Amino acid sequence: MFRRRIDEEFLALLRPQEPKLFRIARALTGQEADAWDLLQESTLLAYDRFGQLRGGPDAFGPWIRRILVNTAKNHLVQRNRVVLLEAMEAEVGFDPSPGPEELLDQRLLWDEVMNLELHHRQVLTLRFLLDLPVDEIATLLDLPAGTVKSRIHRALATLRQRLQPSAEGAVIQR
């Protein structure tokens, strides 16, 4: 009976977090299948550690997101691979009905984001595509908030420079 109550409480807290957790997992892995695997593994880990949650229901969201990010980091170290944040058209809000110019602009911007250094791609994805606040990004990536802010600033400056139209009309400068 006691276990059933814990199960119901965990699921009630998990359900509203699932969409955000999946978007974070997708941003960190770059692959939908890997994101589902990561989400499943981190959910099981969180369930096993549910008794360690401090701060009540309000602390559940940040707590499980931290577990998700740490699980992703562990997998990347084990696999000895680099995180690639590939285009996530469905998750990043590409409008299915934009005109050709708008679609080209979105694709051009996303291509330039993908050409940024990994640490810049990560902070931009978490901040602007997943709409996470700087403090939460700092917690997720285990960085000071000032470092997150400076990475966002540098990444945006790089994008501005690359997307600035030149005198000849070329859009991208490298």
Coordinates of N, CA and C in Angstrom, one line a residue, residues 90-151:
A90 N 10.9 19.7 -35.2 CA 9.7 19.7 -34.5 C 9.8 20.3 -33.1
E91 N 10.9 20.2 -32.4 CA 11.1 20.7 -31.1 C 11.4 22.2 -31.1
V92 N 12.1 22.7 -32.1 CA 12.6 24.1 -32.0 C 11.6 25.1 -32.6
G93 N 10.4 24.7 -32.9 CA 9.4 25.7 -33.3 C 9.4 26.1 -34.7
F94 N 9.9 25.3 -35.6 CA 9.9 25.7 -37.1 C 8.4 25.7 -37.4
D95 N 8.0 26.8 -38.0 CA 6.6 27.0 -38.4 C 6.3 26.1 -39.6
P96 N 5.3 25.2 -39.6 CA 5.1 24.4 -40.8 C 4.6 25.2 -42.0
S97 N 4.1 26.4 -41.7 CA 3.5 27.1 -42.8 C 4.3 28.4 -43.2
P98 N 5.6 28.5 -42.9 CA 6.2 29.8 -43.3 C 6.4 29.9 -44.8
G99 N 6.6 31.1 -45.3 CA 6.9 31.3 -46.7 C 8.3 30.8 -47.0
P100 N 8.7 30.7 -48.3 CA 10.0 30.3 -48.6 C 11.2 31.1 -48.0
E101 N 11.0 32.4 -47.9 CA 12.0 33.3 -47.4 C 12.2 33.0 -45.9
E102 N 11.1 32.9 -45.2 CA 11.2 32.7 -43.7 C 11.8 31.3 -43.4
L103 N 11.4 30.3 -44.2 CA 12.0 29.0 -44.0 C 13.5 29.0 -44.3
L104 N 13.9 29.7 -45.3 CA 15.3 29.8 -45.7 C 16.1 30.5 -44.5
D105 N 15.5 31.6 -44.0 CA 16.1 32.3 -42.9 C 16.2 31.4 -41.6
Q106 N 15.2 30.6 -41.3 CA 15.3 29.7 -40.2 C 16.3 28.6 -40.4
R107 N 16.4 28.1 -41.6 CA 17.4 27.0 -41.9 C 18.8 27.6 -41.9
L108 N 19.0 28.8 -42.4 CA 20.3 29.5 -42.4 C 20.7 29.7 -41.0
L109 N 19.8 30.2 -40.1 CA 20.2 30.5 -38.7 C 20.5 29.2 -38.0
W110 N 19.7 28.1 -38.2 CA 20.0 26.9 -37.5 C 21.3 26.3 -38.0
D111 N 21.6 26.4 -39.3 CA 22.9 25.9 -39.8 C 24.0 26.6 -39.2
E112 N 23.9 27.9 -39.0 CA 25.0 28.7 -38.3 C 25.1 28.3 -36.8
V113 N 24.0 28.0 -36.2 CA 24.1 27.6 -34.8 C 24.8 26.3 -34.7
M114 N 24.6 25.4 -35.7 CA 25.2 24.1 -35.7 C 26.7 24.2 -36.0
N115 N 27.2 25.3 -36.5 CA 28.6 25.5 -36.8 C 29.3 26.1 -35.6
L116 N 28.6 26.5 -34.6 CA 29.2 27.1 -33.4 C 30.0 26.0 -32.6
E117 N 30.8 26.4 -31.7 CA 31.5 25.5 -30.9 C 30.5 24.8 -30.0
L118 N 30.8 23.6 -29.5 CA 29.8 22.8 -28.7 C 29.3 23.6 -27.5
H119 N 30.1 24.2 -26.7 CA 29.6 24.9 -25.5 C 28.7 26.1 -25.9
H120 N 28.9 26.7 -27.0 CA 28.0 27.7 -27.5 C 26.6 27.1 -28.0
R121 N 26.7 26.0 -28.7 CA 25.5 25.4 -29.2 C 24.6 25.0 -28.0
Q122 N 25.3 24.4 -27.0 CA 24.5 23.9 -25.8 C 23.8 25.0 -25.1
V123 N 24.4 26.1 -24.8 CA 23.8 27.2 -24.1 C 22.7 27.9 -24.9
L124 N 22.9 28.0 -26.2 CA 21.9 28.6 -27.1 C 20.6 27.7 -27.2
T125 N 20.9 26.4 -27.3 CA 19.8 25.4 -27.4 C 19.0 25.4 -26.1
L126 N 19.6 25.4 -25.0 CA 18.9 25.3 -23.7 C 18.2 26.6 -23.4
R127 N 18.8 27.8 -23.8 CA 18.2 29.1 -23.5 C 17.1 29.4 -24.4
F128 N 17.3 29.3 -25.7 CA 16.4 29.9 -26.6 C 15.4 28.8 -27.2
L129 N 15.9 27.6 -27.4 CA 15.0 26.6 -27.9 C 14.1 25.9 -26.8
L130 N 14.7 25.7 -25.7 CA 14.0 25.1 -24.6 C 13.5 26.1 -23.6
D131 N 13.9 27.4 -23.7 CA 13.4 28.5 -22.9 C 13.7 28.3 -21.4
L132 N 14.9 27.8 -21.2 CA 15.3 27.6 -19.8 C 16.0 28.9 -19.3
P133 N 15.8 29.3 -18.0 CA 16.5 30.5 -17.5 C 18.0 30.2 -17.3
V134 N 18.7 31.3 -17.2 CA 20.2 31.1 -17.1 C 20.6 30.3 -15.9
D135 N 19.9 30.6 -14.7 CA 20.2 29.8 -13.5 C 20.0 28.3 -13.7
E136 N 19.0 28.0 -14.4 CA 18.7 26.5 -14.6 C 19.8 25.9 -15.5
I137 N 20.1 26.7 -16.5 CA 21.2 26.2 -17.5 C 22.5 26.0 -16.7
A138 N 22.8 27.0 -15.8 CA 24.0 26.9 -15.0 C 24.0 25.6 -14.2
T139 N 22.9 25.3 -13.6 CA 22.7 24.1 -12.7 C 22.8 22.9 -13.6
L140 N 22.2 22.9 -14.7 CA 22.2 21.7 -15.6 C 23.6 21.4 -16.1
L141 N 24.3 22.4 -16.5 CA 25.7 22.2 -17.0 C 26.8 22.3 -16.0
D142 N 26.4 22.5 -14.8 CA 27.4 22.6 -13.7 C 28.4 23.7 -13.9
L143 N 27.9 24.9 -14.3 CA 28.7 26.1 -14.6 C 28.2 27.2 -13.7
P144 N 29.0 28.2 -13.5 CA 28.5 29.5 -12.9 C 27.6 30.2 -13.8
A145 N 26.6 30.9 -13.3 CA 25.7 31.6 -14.1 C 26.4 32.7 -15.0
G146 N 27.5 33.3 -14.5 CA 28.2 34.2 -15.3 C 28.8 33.6 -16.5
T147 N 29.3 32.4 -16.4 CA 29.9 31.7 -17.5 C 28.8 31.4 -18.6
V148 N 27.6 31.0 -18.1 CA 26.5 30.8 -19.0 C 26.2 32.1 -19.8
K149 N 26.1 33.2 -19.1 CA 25.7 34.4 -19.7 C 26.8 34.8 -20.7
S150 N 28.1 34.7 -20.4 CA 29.1 35.1 -21.3 C 29.1 34.2 -22.5
R151 N 28.8 32.9 -22.4 CA 28.8 32.0 -23.5 C 27.6 32.4 -24.4

